[in-house]
PDB file of C-alpha atoms in Angstrom:
ATOM      1  CA  MET S  19     187.201 199.107 -72.600  1.00 76.00           C
ATOM      2  CA  LYS S  20     187.591 196.475 -75.001  1.00 77.00           C
ATOM      3  CA  ARG S  21     184.210 197.114 -77.318  1.00 86.00           C
ATOM      4  CA  HIS S  22     184.499 199.280 -81.161  1.00 89.00           C
ATOM      5  CA  LYS S  23     181.292 200.860 -79.401  1.00 89.00           C
ATOM      6  CA  GLU S  24     182.095 201.781 -75.920  1.00 88.00           C
ATOM      7  CA  PHE S  25     185.248 203.468 -78.082  1.00 90.00           C
ATOM      8  CA  ASN S  26     183.183 205.516 -80.226  1.00 92.00           C
ATOM      9  CA  PHE S  27     180.489 206.274 -78.196  1.00 91.00           C
ATOM     10  CA  THR S  28     183.621 208.052 -75.948  1.00 92.00           C
ATOM     11  CA  TYR S  29     185.252 209.961 -79.378  1.00 93.00           C
ATOM     12  CA  ARG S  30     182.040 211.367 -80.245  1.00 94.00           C
ATOM     13  CA  VAL S  31     180.193 212.676 -76.958  1.00 94.00           C
ATOM     14  CA  GLY S  32     183.558 212.976 -74.901  1.00 93.00           C
ATOM     15  CA  LYS S  33     185.487 215.968 -73.820  1.00 95.00           C
ATOM     16  CA  LYS S  34     189.080 216.388 -74.516  1.00 95.00           C
ATOM     17  CA  GLN S  35     192.306 217.319 -72.359  1.00 94.00           C
ATOM     18  CA  SER S  36     195.687 216.727 -72.885  1.00 92.00           C
ATOM     19  CA  CYS S  37     199.217 217.366 -72.603  1.00 90.00           C
ATOM     20  CA  LYS S  38     202.748 216.669 -74.310  1.00 89.00           C
ATOM     21  CA  SER S  39     202.638 212.979 -74.027  1.00 89.00           C
ATOM     22  CA  PHE S  40     198.888 211.924 -74.115  1.00 91.00           C
ATOM     23  CA  VAL S  41     195.577 212.853 -74.798  1.00 94.00           C
ATOM     24  CA  LEU S  42     192.605 212.212 -72.303  1.00 95.00           C
ATOM     25  CA  VAL S  43     188.666 211.449 -73.665  1.00 96.00           C
ATOM     26  CA  TYR S  44     186.411 211.336 -71.335  1.00 95.00           C
ATOM     27  CA  ALA S  45     182.761 210.829 -71.357  1.00 95.00           C
ATOM     28  CA  LYS S  46     179.794 209.453 -68.633  1.00 93.00           C
ATOM     29  CA  ASN S  47     178.895 206.005 -68.844  1.00 90.00           C
ATOM     30  CA  HIS S  48     175.457 205.114 -68.140  1.00 87.00           C
ATOM     31  CA  ARG S  49     176.853 201.581 -65.704  1.00 83.00           C
ATOM     32  CA  GLY S  50     178.210 203.607 -62.730  1.00 84.00           C
ATOM     33  CA  GLU S  51     181.645 201.880 -63.411  1.00 90.00           C
ATOM     34  CA  VAL S  52     184.655 203.041 -64.751  1.00 92.00           C
ATOM     35  CA  HIS S  53     185.837 202.099 -68.096  1.00 93.00           C
ATOM     36  CA  VAL S  54     189.601 202.778 -69.347  1.00 94.00           C
ATOM     37  CA  GLY S  55     190.810 202.254 -72.870  1.00 94.00           C
ATOM     38  CA  PHE S  56     194.139 202.988 -74.061  1.00 94.00           C
ATOM     39  CA  SER S  57     194.805 203.786 -77.848  1.00 94.00           C
ATOM     40  CA  VAL S  58     198.300 204.265 -79.640  1.00 93.00           C
ATOM     41  CA  SER S  59     198.458 205.061 -82.760  1.00 91.00           C
ATOM     42  CA  LYS S  60     200.448 203.472 -86.100  1.00 93.00           C
ATOM     43  CA  LYS S  61     202.604 207.300 -86.285  1.00 91.00           C
ATOM     44  CA  ILE S  62     204.294 205.935 -82.942  1.00 89.00           C
ATOM     45  CA  GLY S  63     206.495 203.314 -84.152  1.00 88.00           C
ATOM     46  CA  ASN S  64     206.323 199.776 -84.642  1.00 93.00           C
ATOM     47  CA  SER S  65     204.576 197.334 -82.522  1.00 94.00           C
ATOM     48  CA  VAL S  66     207.315 196.857 -80.016  1.00 93.00           C
ATOM     49  CA  MET S  67     207.015 200.803 -79.358  1.00 92.00           C
ATOM     50  CA  ARG S  68     203.332 200.544 -79.085  1.00 92.00           C
ATOM     51  CA  ASN S  69     202.717 197.796 -77.388  1.00 92.00           C
ATOM     52  CA  ARG S  70     205.452 199.421 -74.341  1.00 91.00           C
ATOM     53  CA  SER S  71     203.638 203.290 -74.367  1.00 91.00           C
ATOM     54  CA  LYS S  72     200.470 201.537 -73.863  1.00 92.00           C
ATOM     55  CA  ARG S  73     202.254 199.033 -70.970  1.00 92.00           C
ATOM     56  CA  ARG S  74     203.424 202.253 -69.298  1.00 91.00           C
ATOM     57  CA  LEU S  75     200.034 204.155 -69.480  1.00 92.00           C
ATOM     58  CA  ARG S  76     198.568 201.286 -67.574  1.00 93.00           C
ATOM     59  CA  ALA S  77     200.903 201.258 -65.256  1.00 94.00           C
ATOM     60  CA  CYS S  78     201.236 204.651 -64.708  1.00 92.00           C
ATOM     61  CA  PHE S  79     197.243 204.835 -64.417  1.00 92.00           C
ATOM     62  CA  GLU S  80     196.570 201.276 -62.130  1.00 94.00           C
ATOM     63  CA  PRO S  81     197.817 203.666 -58.819  1.00 92.00           C
ATOM     64  CA  LEU S  82     195.041 206.533 -60.059  1.00 91.00           C
ATOM     65  CA  PHE S  83     192.259 203.932 -60.699  1.00 90.00           C
ATOM     66  CA  LYS S  84     191.190 203.925 -56.801  1.00 89.00           C
ATOM     67  CA  GLU S  85     191.322 207.646 -56.906  1.00 90.00           C
ATOM     68  CA  ILE S  86     188.541 208.330 -60.181  1.00 91.00           C
ATOM     69  CA  LYS S  87     184.890 209.336 -59.790  1.00 89.00           C
ATOM     70  CA  GLY S  88     182.245 205.997 -60.674  1.00 88.00           C
ATOM     71  CA  GLY S  89     180.850 206.109 -64.068  1.00 91.00           C
ATOM     72  CA  TYR S  90     183.208 207.233 -66.939  1.00 93.00           C
ATOM     73  CA  ASN S  91     184.642 206.162 -70.124  1.00 94.00           C
ATOM     74  CA  LEU S  92     188.141 207.204 -70.450  1.00 95.00           C
ATOM     75  CA  ILE S  93     190.504 206.693 -72.999  1.00 95.00           C
ATOM     76  CA  PHE S  94     194.143 208.035 -72.973  1.00 95.00           C
ATOM     77  CA  ILE S  95     196.038 208.268 -76.481  1.00 94.00           C
ATOM     78  CA  ALA S  96     199.406 208.246 -76.385  1.00 93.00           C
ATOM     79  CA  ARG S  97     201.882 211.165 -78.358  1.00 91.00           C
ATOM     80  CA  ASP S  98     205.159 210.591 -79.767  1.00 89.00           C
ATOM     81  CA  ALA S  99     206.466 212.212 -76.734  1.00 87.00           C
ATOM     82  CA  SER S 100     205.187 209.344 -74.182  1.00 85.00           C
ATOM     83  CA  LEU S 101     207.751 207.412 -75.450  1.00 85.00           C
ATOM     84  CA  SER S 102     211.055 209.788 -74.314  1.00 88.00           C
ATOM     85  CA  CYS S 103     209.744 211.110 -71.275  1.00 89.00           C
ATOM     86  CA  ASP S 104     210.160 208.996 -67.856  1.00 91.00           C
ATOM     87  CA  PHE S 105     207.967 207.410 -66.312  1.00 90.00           C
ATOM     88  CA  ALA S 106     207.155 209.537 -62.795  1.00 92.00           C
ATOM     89  CA  GLU S 107     206.655 212.966 -64.877  1.00 92.00           C
ATOM     90  CA  MET S 108     204.027 210.687 -67.243  1.00 91.00           C
ATOM     91  CA  GLN S 109     202.802 209.622 -64.577  1.00 92.00           C
ATOM     92  CA  ASN S 110     202.047 213.005 -62.747  1.00 93.00           C
ATOM     93  CA  ASP S 111     200.678 214.269 -66.213  1.00 91.00           C
ATOM     94  CA  MET S 112     197.835 211.889 -66.328  1.00 92.00           C
ATOM     95  CA  ARG S 113     197.069 213.004 -62.861  1.00 92.00           C
ATOM     96  CA  THR S 114     196.831 216.083 -63.481  1.00 92.00           C
ATOM     97  CA  LEU S 115     194.399 215.998 -66.785  1.00 92.00           C
ATOM     98  CA  ILE S 116     192.345 213.520 -64.721  1.00 93.00           C
ATOM     99  CA  LYS S 117     191.890 216.555 -61.951  1.00 93.00           C
ATOM    100  CA  LYS S 118     191.747 219.257 -64.596  1.00 92.00           C
ATOM    101  CA  ALA S 119     188.484 216.968 -65.710  1.00 91.00           C
ATOM    102  CA  GLY S 120     187.711 217.213 -62.736  1.00 91.00           C
ATOM    103  CA  LEU S 121     187.122 213.169 -62.390  1.00 91.00           C
ATOM    104  CA  MET S 122     189.221 212.675 -59.526  1.00 89.00           C
ATOM    105  CA  GLU S 123     187.265 212.130 -56.001  1.00 81.00           C
ATOM    106  CA  GLU S 124     186.827 213.926 -53.219  1.00 73.00           C
ATOM    107  CA  ARG S 125     188.480 213.046 -50.282  1.00 65.00           C
ATOM    108  CA  GLY S 126     188.071 214.158 -46.938  1.00 52.00           C
TER     109      GLY S 126
END
């Protein structure tokens, strides 16, 4: 997601799931595609730390993209703990949140 309009829609209509590293806000969209956005507040740190946090979130999400049901907008909002937790833990938290939200494709 890149447009402000999509972010606002998702924040307004969406539901939330959270863990210590980040928050997931998700909402059904009308396009049938998965749109993903990543948000990091200035409270997290300077621009270097914020960009690093966004890169890590994107890298964690990339292998999970194929497993998500179509037709949703997702926003991952980083928390302070996302800077200090290791990559595997972050990816596990992300998978858990997506499953808890019921957004994983049923396999099998």
